[in-house]
Coordinates of C-alpha atoms in Angstrom, one line a residue:
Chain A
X1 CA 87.0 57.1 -46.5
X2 CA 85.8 53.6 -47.8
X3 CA 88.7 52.2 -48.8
X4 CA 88.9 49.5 -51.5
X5 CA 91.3 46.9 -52.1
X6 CA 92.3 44.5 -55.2
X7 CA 95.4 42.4 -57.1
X8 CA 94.8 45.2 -59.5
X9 CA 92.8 47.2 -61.2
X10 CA 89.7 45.0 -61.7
X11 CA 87.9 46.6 -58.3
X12 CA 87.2 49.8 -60.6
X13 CA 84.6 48.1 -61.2
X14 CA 83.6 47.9 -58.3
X15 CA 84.7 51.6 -57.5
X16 CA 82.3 52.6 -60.2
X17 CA 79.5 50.9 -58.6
X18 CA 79.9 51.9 -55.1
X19 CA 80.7 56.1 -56.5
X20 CA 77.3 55.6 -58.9
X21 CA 75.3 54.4 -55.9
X22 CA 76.7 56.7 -53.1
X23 CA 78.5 59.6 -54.8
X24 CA 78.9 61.5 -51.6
X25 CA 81.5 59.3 -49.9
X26 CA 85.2 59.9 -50.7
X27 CA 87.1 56.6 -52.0
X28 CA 91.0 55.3 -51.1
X29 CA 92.2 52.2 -53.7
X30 CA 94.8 50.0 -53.3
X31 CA 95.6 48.0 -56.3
X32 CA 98.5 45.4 -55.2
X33 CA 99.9 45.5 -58.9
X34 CA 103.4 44.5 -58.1
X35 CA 102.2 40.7 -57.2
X36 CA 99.5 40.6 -59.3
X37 CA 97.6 38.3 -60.2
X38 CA 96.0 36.6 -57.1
X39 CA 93.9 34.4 -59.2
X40 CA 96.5 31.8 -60.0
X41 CA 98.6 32.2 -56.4
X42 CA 98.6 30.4 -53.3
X43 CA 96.3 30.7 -50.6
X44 CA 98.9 31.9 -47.7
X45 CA 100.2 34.1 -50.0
X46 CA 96.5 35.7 -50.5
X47 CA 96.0 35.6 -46.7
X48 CA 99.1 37.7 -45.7
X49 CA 99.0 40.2 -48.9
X50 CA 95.7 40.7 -48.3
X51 CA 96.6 42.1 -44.6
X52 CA 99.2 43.9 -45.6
X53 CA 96.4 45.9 -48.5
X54 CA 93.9 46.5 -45.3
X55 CA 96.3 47.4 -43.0
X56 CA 97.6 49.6 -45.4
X57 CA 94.2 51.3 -46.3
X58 CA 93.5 51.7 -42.7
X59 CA 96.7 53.3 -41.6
X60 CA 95.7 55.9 -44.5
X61 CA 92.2 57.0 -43.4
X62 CA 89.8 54.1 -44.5
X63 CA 86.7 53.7 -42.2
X64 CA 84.7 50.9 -44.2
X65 CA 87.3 48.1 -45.7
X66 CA 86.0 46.3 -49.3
X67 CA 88.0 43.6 -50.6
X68 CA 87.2 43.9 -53.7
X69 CA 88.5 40.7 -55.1
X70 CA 86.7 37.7 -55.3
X71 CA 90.1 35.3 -55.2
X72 CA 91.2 37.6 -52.0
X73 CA 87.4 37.3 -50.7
X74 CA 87.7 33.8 -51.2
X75 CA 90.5 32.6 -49.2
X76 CA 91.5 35.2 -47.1
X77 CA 87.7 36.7 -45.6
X78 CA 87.4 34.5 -42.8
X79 CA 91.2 35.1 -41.6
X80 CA 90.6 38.8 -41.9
X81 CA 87.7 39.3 -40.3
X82 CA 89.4 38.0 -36.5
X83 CA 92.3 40.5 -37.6
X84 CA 90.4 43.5 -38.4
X85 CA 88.1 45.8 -36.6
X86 CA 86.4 47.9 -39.0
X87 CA 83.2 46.9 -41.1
X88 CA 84.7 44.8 -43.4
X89 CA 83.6 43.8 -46.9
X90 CA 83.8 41.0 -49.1
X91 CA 82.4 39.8 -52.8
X92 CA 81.3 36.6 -52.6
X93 CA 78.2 36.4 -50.0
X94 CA 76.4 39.5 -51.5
X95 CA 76.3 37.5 -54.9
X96 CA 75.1 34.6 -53.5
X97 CA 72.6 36.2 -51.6
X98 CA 70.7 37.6 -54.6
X99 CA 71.3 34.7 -56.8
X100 CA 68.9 32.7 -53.7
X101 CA 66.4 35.0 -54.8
X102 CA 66.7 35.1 -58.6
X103 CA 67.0 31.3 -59.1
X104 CA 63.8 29.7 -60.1
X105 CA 65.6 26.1 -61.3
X106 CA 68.2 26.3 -58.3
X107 CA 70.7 25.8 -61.0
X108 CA 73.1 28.1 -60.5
X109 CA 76.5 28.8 -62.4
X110 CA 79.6 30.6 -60.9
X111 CA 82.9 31.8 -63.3
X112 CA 85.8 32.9 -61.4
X113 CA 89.8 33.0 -61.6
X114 CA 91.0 29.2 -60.9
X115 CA 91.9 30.3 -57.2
X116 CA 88.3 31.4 -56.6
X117 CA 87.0 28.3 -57.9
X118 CA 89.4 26.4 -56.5
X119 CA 88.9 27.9 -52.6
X120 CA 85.1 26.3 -53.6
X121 CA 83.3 29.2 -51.5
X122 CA 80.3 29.1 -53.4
X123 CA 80.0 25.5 -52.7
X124 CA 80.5 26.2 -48.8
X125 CA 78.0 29.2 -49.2
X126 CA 75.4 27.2 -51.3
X127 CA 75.7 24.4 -49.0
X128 CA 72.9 25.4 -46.7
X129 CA 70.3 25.6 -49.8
X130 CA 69.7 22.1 -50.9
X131 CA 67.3 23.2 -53.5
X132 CA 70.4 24.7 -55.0
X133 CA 72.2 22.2 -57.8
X134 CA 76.1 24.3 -58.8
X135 CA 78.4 24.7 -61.4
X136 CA 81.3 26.3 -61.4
X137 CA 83.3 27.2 -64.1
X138 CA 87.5 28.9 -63.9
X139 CA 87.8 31.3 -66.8
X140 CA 92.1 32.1 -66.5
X141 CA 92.3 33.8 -70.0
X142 CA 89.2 36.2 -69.4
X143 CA 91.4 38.7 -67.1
X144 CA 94.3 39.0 -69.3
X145 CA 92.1 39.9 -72.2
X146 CA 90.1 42.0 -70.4
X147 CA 93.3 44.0 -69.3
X148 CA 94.7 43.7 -73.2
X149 CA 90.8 45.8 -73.9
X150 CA 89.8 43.0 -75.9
X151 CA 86.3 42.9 -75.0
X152 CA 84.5 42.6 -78.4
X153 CA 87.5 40.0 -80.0
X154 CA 86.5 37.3 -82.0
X155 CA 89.3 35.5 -79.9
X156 CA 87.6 36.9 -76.3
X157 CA 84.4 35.1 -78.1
X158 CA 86.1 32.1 -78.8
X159 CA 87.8 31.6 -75.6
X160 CA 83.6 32.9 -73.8
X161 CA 82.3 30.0 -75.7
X162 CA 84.9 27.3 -74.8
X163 CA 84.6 28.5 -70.7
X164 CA 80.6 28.7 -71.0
X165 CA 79.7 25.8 -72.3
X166 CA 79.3 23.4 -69.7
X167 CA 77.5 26.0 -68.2
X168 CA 75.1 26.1 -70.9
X169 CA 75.1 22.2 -71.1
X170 CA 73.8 22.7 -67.5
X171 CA 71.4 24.4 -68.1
X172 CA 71.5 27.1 -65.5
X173 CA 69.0 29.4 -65.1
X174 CA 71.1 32.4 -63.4
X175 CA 75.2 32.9 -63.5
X176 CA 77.4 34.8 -61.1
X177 CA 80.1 36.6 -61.9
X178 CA 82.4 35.9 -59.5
X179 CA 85.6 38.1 -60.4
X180 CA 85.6 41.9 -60.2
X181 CA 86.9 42.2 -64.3
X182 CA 83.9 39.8 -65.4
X183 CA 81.5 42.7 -65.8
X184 CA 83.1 44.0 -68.6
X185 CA 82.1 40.7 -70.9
X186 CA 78.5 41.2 -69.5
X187 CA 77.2 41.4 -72.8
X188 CA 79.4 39.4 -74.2
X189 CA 78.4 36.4 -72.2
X190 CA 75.0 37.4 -71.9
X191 CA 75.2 36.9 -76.0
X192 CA 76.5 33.3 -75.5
X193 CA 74.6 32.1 -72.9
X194 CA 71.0 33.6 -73.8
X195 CA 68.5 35.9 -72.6
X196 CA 67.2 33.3 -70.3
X197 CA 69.8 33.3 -67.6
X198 CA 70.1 35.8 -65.3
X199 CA 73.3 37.5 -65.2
X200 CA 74.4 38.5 -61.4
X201 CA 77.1 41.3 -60.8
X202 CA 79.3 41.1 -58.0
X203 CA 79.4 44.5 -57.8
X204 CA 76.0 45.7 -57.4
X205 CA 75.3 43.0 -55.0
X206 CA 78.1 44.0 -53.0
X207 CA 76.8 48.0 -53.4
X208 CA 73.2 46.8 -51.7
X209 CA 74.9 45.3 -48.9
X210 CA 76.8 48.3 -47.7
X211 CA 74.2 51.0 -48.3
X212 CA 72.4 48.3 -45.4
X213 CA 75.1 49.0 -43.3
X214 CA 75.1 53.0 -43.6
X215 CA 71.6 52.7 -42.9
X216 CA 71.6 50.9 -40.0
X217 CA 75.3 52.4 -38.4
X218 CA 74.3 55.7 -39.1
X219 CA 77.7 57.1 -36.4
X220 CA 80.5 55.2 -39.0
X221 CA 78.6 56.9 -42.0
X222 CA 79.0 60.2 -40.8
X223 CA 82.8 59.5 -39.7
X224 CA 83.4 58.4 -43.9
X225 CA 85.0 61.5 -45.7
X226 CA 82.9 63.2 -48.0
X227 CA 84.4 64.3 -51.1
X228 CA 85.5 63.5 -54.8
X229 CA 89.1 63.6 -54.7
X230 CA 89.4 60.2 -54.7
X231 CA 93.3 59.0 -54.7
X232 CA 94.3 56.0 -55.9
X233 CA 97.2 53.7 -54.9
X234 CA 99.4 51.0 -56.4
X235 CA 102.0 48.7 -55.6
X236 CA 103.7 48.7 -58.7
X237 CA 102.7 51.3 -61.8
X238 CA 99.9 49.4 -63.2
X239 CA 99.8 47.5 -66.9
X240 CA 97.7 49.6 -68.6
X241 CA 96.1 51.5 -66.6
X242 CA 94.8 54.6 -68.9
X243 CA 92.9 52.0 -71.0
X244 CA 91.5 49.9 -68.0
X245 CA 90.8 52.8 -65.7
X246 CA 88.8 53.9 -69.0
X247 CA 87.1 50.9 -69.5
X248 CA 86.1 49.9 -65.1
X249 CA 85.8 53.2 -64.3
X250 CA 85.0 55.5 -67.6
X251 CA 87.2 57.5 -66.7
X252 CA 91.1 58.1 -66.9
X253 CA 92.9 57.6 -63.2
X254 CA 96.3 58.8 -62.0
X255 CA 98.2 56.1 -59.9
X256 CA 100.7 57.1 -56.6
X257 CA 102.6 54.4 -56.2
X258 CA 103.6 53.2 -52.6
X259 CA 105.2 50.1 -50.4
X260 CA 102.6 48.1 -48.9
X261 CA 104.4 45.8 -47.3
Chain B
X1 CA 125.5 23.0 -61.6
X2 CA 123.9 24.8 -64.2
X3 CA 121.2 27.5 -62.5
X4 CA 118.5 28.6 -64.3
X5 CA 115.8 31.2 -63.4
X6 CA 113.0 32.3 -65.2
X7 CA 109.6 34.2 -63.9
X8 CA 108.5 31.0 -63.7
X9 CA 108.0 27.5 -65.5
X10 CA 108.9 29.0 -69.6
X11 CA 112.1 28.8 -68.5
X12 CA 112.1 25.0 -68.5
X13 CA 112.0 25.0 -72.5
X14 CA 115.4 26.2 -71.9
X15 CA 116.5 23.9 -70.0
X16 CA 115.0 21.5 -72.0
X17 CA 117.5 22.2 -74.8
X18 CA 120.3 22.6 -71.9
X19 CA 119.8 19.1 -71.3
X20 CA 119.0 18.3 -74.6
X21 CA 122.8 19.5 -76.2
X22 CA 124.6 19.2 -72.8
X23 CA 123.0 16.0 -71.0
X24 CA 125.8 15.3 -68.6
X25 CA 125.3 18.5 -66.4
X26 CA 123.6 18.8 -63.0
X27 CA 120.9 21.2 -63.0
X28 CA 119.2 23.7 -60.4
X29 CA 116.4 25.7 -61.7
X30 CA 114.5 28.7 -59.6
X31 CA 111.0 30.7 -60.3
X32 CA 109.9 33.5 -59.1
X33 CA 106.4 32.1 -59.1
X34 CA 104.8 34.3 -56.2
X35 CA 106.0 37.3 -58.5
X36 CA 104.7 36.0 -61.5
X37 CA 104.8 37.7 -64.2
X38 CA 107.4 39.2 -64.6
X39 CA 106.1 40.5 -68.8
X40 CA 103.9 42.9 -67.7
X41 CA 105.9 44.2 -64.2
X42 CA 108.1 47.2 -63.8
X43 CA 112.2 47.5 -64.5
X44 CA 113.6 48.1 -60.9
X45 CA 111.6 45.1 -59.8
X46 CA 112.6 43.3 -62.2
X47 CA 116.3 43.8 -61.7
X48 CA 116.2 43.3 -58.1
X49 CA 114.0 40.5 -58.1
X50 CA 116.3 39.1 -60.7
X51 CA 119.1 39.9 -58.0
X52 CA 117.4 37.8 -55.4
X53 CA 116.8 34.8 -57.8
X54 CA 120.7 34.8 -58.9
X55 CA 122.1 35.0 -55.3
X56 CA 119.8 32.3 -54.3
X57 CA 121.0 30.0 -57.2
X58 CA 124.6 31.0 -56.5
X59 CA 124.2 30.2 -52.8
X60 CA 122.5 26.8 -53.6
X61 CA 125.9 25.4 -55.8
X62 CA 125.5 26.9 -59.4
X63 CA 128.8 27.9 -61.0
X64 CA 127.3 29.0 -64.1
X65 CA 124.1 31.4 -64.1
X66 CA 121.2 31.5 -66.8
X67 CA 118.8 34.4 -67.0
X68 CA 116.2 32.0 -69.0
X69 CA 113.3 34.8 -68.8
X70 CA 114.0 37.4 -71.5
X71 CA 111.7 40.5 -69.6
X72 CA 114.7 39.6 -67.0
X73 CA 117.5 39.8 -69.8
X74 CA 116.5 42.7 -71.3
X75 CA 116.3 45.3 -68.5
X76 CA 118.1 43.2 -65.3
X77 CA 121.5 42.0 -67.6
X78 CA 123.5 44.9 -67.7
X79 CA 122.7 45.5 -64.0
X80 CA 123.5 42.0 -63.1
X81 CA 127.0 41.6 -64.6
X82 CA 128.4 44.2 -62.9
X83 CA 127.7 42.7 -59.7
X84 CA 127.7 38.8 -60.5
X85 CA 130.9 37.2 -60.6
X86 CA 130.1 33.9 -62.0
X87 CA 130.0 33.3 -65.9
X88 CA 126.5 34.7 -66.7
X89 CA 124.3 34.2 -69.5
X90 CA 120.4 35.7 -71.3
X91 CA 118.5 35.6 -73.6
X92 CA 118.7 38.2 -76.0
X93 CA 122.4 38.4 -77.3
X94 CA 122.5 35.3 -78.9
X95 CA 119.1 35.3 -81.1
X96 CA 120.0 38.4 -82.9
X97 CA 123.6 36.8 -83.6
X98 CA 121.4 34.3 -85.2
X99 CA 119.4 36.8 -86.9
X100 CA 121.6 38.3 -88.0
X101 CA 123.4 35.6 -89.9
X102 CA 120.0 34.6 -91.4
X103 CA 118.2 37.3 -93.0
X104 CA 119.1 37.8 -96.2
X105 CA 116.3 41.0 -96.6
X106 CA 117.8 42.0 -93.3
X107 CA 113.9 42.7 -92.7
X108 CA 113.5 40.8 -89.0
X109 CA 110.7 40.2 -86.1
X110 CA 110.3 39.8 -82.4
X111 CA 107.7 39.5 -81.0
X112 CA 108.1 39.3 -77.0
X113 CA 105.8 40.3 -73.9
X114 CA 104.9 44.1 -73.4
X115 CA 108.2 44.3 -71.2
X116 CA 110.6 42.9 -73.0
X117 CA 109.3 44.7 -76.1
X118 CA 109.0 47.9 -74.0
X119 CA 113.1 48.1 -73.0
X120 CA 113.5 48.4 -76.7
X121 CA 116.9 46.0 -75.7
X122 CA 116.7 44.3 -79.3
X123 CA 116.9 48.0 -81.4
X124 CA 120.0 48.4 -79.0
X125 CA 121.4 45.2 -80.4
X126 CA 120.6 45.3 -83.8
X127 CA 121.4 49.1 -84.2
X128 CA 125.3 48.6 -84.6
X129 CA 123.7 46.4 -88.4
X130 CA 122.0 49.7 -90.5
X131 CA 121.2 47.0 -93.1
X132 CA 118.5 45.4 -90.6
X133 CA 114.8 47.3 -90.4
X134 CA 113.1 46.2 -87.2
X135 CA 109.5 44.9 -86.6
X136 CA 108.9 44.3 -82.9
X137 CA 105.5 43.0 -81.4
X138 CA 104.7 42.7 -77.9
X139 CA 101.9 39.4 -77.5
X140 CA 101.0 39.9 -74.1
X141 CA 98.1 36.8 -74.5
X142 CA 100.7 34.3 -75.7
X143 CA 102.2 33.2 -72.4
X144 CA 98.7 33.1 -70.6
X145 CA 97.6 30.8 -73.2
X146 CA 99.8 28.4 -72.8
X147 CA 99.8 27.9 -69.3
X148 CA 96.3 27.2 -70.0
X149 CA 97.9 24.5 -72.1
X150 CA 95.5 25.9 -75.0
X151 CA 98.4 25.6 -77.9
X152 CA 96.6 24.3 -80.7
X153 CA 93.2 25.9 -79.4
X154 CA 90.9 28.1 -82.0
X155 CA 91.5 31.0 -80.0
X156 CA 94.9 30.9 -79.6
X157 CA 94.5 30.9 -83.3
X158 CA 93.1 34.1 -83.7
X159 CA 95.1 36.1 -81.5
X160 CA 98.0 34.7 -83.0
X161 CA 96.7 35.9 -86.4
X162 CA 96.2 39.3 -84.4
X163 CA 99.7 39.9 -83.2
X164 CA 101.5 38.1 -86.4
X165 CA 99.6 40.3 -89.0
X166 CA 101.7 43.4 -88.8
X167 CA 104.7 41.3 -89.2
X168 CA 103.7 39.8 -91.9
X169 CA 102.9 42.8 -93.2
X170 CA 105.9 44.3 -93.0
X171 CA 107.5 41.2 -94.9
X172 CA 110.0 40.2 -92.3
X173 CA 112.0 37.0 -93.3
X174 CA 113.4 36.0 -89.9
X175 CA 111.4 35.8 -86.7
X176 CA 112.8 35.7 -83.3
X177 CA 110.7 33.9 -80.3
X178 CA 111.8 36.7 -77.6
X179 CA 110.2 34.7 -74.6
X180 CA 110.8 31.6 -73.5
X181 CA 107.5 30.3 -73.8
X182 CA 106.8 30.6 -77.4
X183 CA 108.6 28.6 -78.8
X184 CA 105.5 26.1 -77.2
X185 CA 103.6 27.8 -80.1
X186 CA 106.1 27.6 -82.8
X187 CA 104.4 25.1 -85.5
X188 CA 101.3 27.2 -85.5
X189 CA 103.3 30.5 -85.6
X190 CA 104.6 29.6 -88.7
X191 CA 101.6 28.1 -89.7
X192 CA 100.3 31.4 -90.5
X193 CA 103.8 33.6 -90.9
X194 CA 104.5 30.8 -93.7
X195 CA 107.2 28.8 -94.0
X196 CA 109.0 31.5 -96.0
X197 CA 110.2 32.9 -92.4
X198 CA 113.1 31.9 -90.5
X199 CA 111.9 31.4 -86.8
X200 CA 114.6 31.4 -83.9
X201 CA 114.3 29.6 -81.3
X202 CA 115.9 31.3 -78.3
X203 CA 116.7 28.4 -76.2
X204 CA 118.5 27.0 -79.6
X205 CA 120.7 29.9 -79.8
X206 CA 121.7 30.4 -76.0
X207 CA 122.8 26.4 -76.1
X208 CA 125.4 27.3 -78.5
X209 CA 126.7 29.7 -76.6
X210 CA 127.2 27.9 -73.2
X211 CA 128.8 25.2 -75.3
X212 CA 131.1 27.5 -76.9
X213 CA 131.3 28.9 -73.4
X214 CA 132.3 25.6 -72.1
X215 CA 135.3 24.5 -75.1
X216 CA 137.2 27.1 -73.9
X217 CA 136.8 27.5 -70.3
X218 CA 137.1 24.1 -69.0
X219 CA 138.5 24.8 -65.8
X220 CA 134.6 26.4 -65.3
X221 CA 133.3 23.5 -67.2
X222 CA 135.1 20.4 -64.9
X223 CA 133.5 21.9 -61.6
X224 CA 130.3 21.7 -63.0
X225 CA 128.3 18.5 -61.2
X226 CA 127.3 16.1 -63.4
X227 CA 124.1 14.2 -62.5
X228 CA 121.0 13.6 -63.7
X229 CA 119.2 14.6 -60.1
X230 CA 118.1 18.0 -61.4
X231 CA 116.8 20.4 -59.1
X232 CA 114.2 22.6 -59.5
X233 CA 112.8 25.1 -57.1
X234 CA 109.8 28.1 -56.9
X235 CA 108.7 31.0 -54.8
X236 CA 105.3 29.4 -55.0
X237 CA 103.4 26.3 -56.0
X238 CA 103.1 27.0 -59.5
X239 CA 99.7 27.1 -62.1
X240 CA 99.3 24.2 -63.8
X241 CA 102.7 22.5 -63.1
X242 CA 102.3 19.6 -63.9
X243 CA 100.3 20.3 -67.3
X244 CA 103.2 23.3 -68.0
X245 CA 106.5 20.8 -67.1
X246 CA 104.8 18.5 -69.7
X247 CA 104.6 20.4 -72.6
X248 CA 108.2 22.5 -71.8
X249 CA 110.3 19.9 -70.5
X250 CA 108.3 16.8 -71.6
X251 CA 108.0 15.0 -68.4
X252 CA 106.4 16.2 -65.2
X253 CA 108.9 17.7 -62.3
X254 CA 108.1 18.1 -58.6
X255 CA 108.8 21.9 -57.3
X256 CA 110.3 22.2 -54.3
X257 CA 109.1 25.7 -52.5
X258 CA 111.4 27.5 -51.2
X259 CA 112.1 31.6 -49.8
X260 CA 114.1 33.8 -51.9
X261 CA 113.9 37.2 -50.6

């Protein structure tokens, strides 16, 4: 199975992504609900939940790891990869990749949760590119409003226009979305900050990347369970969950909930 | 010493008004920072994570225990005194005394996070008064908000016009702050509920108690350290710390991290 890991419930939208552009494969989730969120922890903290989410997706039939969490990808990747032996994925260089290519300026924006921007990846990733000028941005309150479904609020607006505008003042020609839950205000933000910048999501960068893979490791591909019965696995019973699963996923999901640690 | 223990850093409005009305006490305060928050989490973590944080403050010299997280006094309390021996106090009890002595329409609010309004623990208390109609609201942006330190922010604004409408609706003439961190937002609360409407502080009303607590159980009260070398302790470094102990406590605190579980 590909197995998918995040805090929460924001890698739906990643699940989405990944089950629109290879249907076939069958999907395990683990959403670490009951320390949720990982945007606002500490970075050992990241490192050894993260291991215990893989480990656990592993030791329940997962072939092909995604972290699909840009605060996890952020500080834990690199430790993760020396643990772990099968193809592993992560959110943040897919992104970057693509924005190399989109970027006309080189002035590039990033938003992510205050531990993503904090871990400065993007800078570290952006550093061999010198044509490349970055501003980064944390957006804390877009998560929690995203999981109250308040996508269209005036407030959600208020708080989009406060976070974006030193973006805007910067004049960047393409923004990455660097949180799984971000793609949900993609029209939202793509209202505020105008037609001319190029919006990238994390998730269909991510999707390229490991349809790459299959086609090049053709013997893992065949070993990933085909199937729909996808199952879906939490920590803790998720906030929310009929609402979000509706609105990352368009469609309602039933939770198992398990010890992962 | 007095222990404290909240989710983590609202707690310190409580002791604020701890040390405000009883200055001469020591103080050791605990949060459950890596578990964060605790609003939006489910009951049997709840309780025993509110275990751990007790026995910790019990086993680090406090003789008198504070549950200063109300998602932690509404569903951990009546698990916890069974199986705490020291004098233990929350949150909830002692607003709706205060309530209940000021309504006059007997028409009263709380509004609270989604767990605290979820364990329906104030219809329990106020059902024993058939002269009080209930309006409860859970504000689940509220407490991210203000660790963003965004209190008189435009778009705290308008989600606090959101979650106050059906309250003012409903023509409530008493309003109880069910979480600790509100009371951070109280001037523009009653900005737009009016200044018709009674609003309870819950720190105010849990001071009175320990006093009272105090008068007649001295013996408890003289082995109480005095000292003005409060403690204060988390499960992780915390958001915004310094920002948060500013606007809760009024001065900034250094957290020392320590294990709890």
């Amino acid at each position: 199975m590909i197995g998918i890991f995040d805090s929460g419930l924001g890698g739906l939208t990643v699940t989405k992504e990944i089950l629109k552009q290879t249907p076939e494969y069958k999907i395990i989730y683990f959403g670490d609900t009951a320390r949720l969120p990982y945007g606002t922890k500490q970075p050992d903290l990241i490192k050894s939940w993260s291991e215990n989410n893989l480990d656990w997706l592993s030791q329940n039939g997962a072939e092909v790891l995604v972290i699909a969490c840009h605060t996890a990808s952020s500080w834990a990747y690199d430790y993760l990869r020396e643990k772990i032996e099968k193809p592993l994925f992560e959110m943040v260089s897919p992104s970057v990749e693509i924005a190399l290519n989109k970027t006309r300026s080189g002035r590039v924006g990033v938003i992510g949760t205050p531990g993503t921007i904090k871990s400065d990846i993007y800078s570290r990733k952006f550093a061999s590119s010198p044509r490349i000028k970055l501003f980064q941005q944390a957006c804390p309150l877009f998560v929690p409003m995203i999981e109250e479904g308040w996508i269209n609020h005036l407030a959600t607006r208020e708080v989009a226009k406060e976070y974006l505008k030193p973006l805007i003042e910067a004049k960047i020609d393409t923004l990455i979305l660097g949180c799984t839950h971000y793609p949900l205000l993609g029209d939202l933000i793509k209202d505020i900050i105008g037609p001319s910048v190029e919006i990238i999501d994390p998730a269909e960068a991510l999707v390229l990347k490991i349809k790459d893979f299959f086609d090049k490791n053709s013997a893992i591909q065949n070993k990933i369970k085909k199937g729909n019965n996808h199952a879906f696995h939490f920590s803790a019973q998720p906030y929310n969950l009929e609402l979000i699963s509706r609105l990352c996923l368009d469609r309602e999901i039933q939770g198992k909930i398990v010890k992962n640690d």
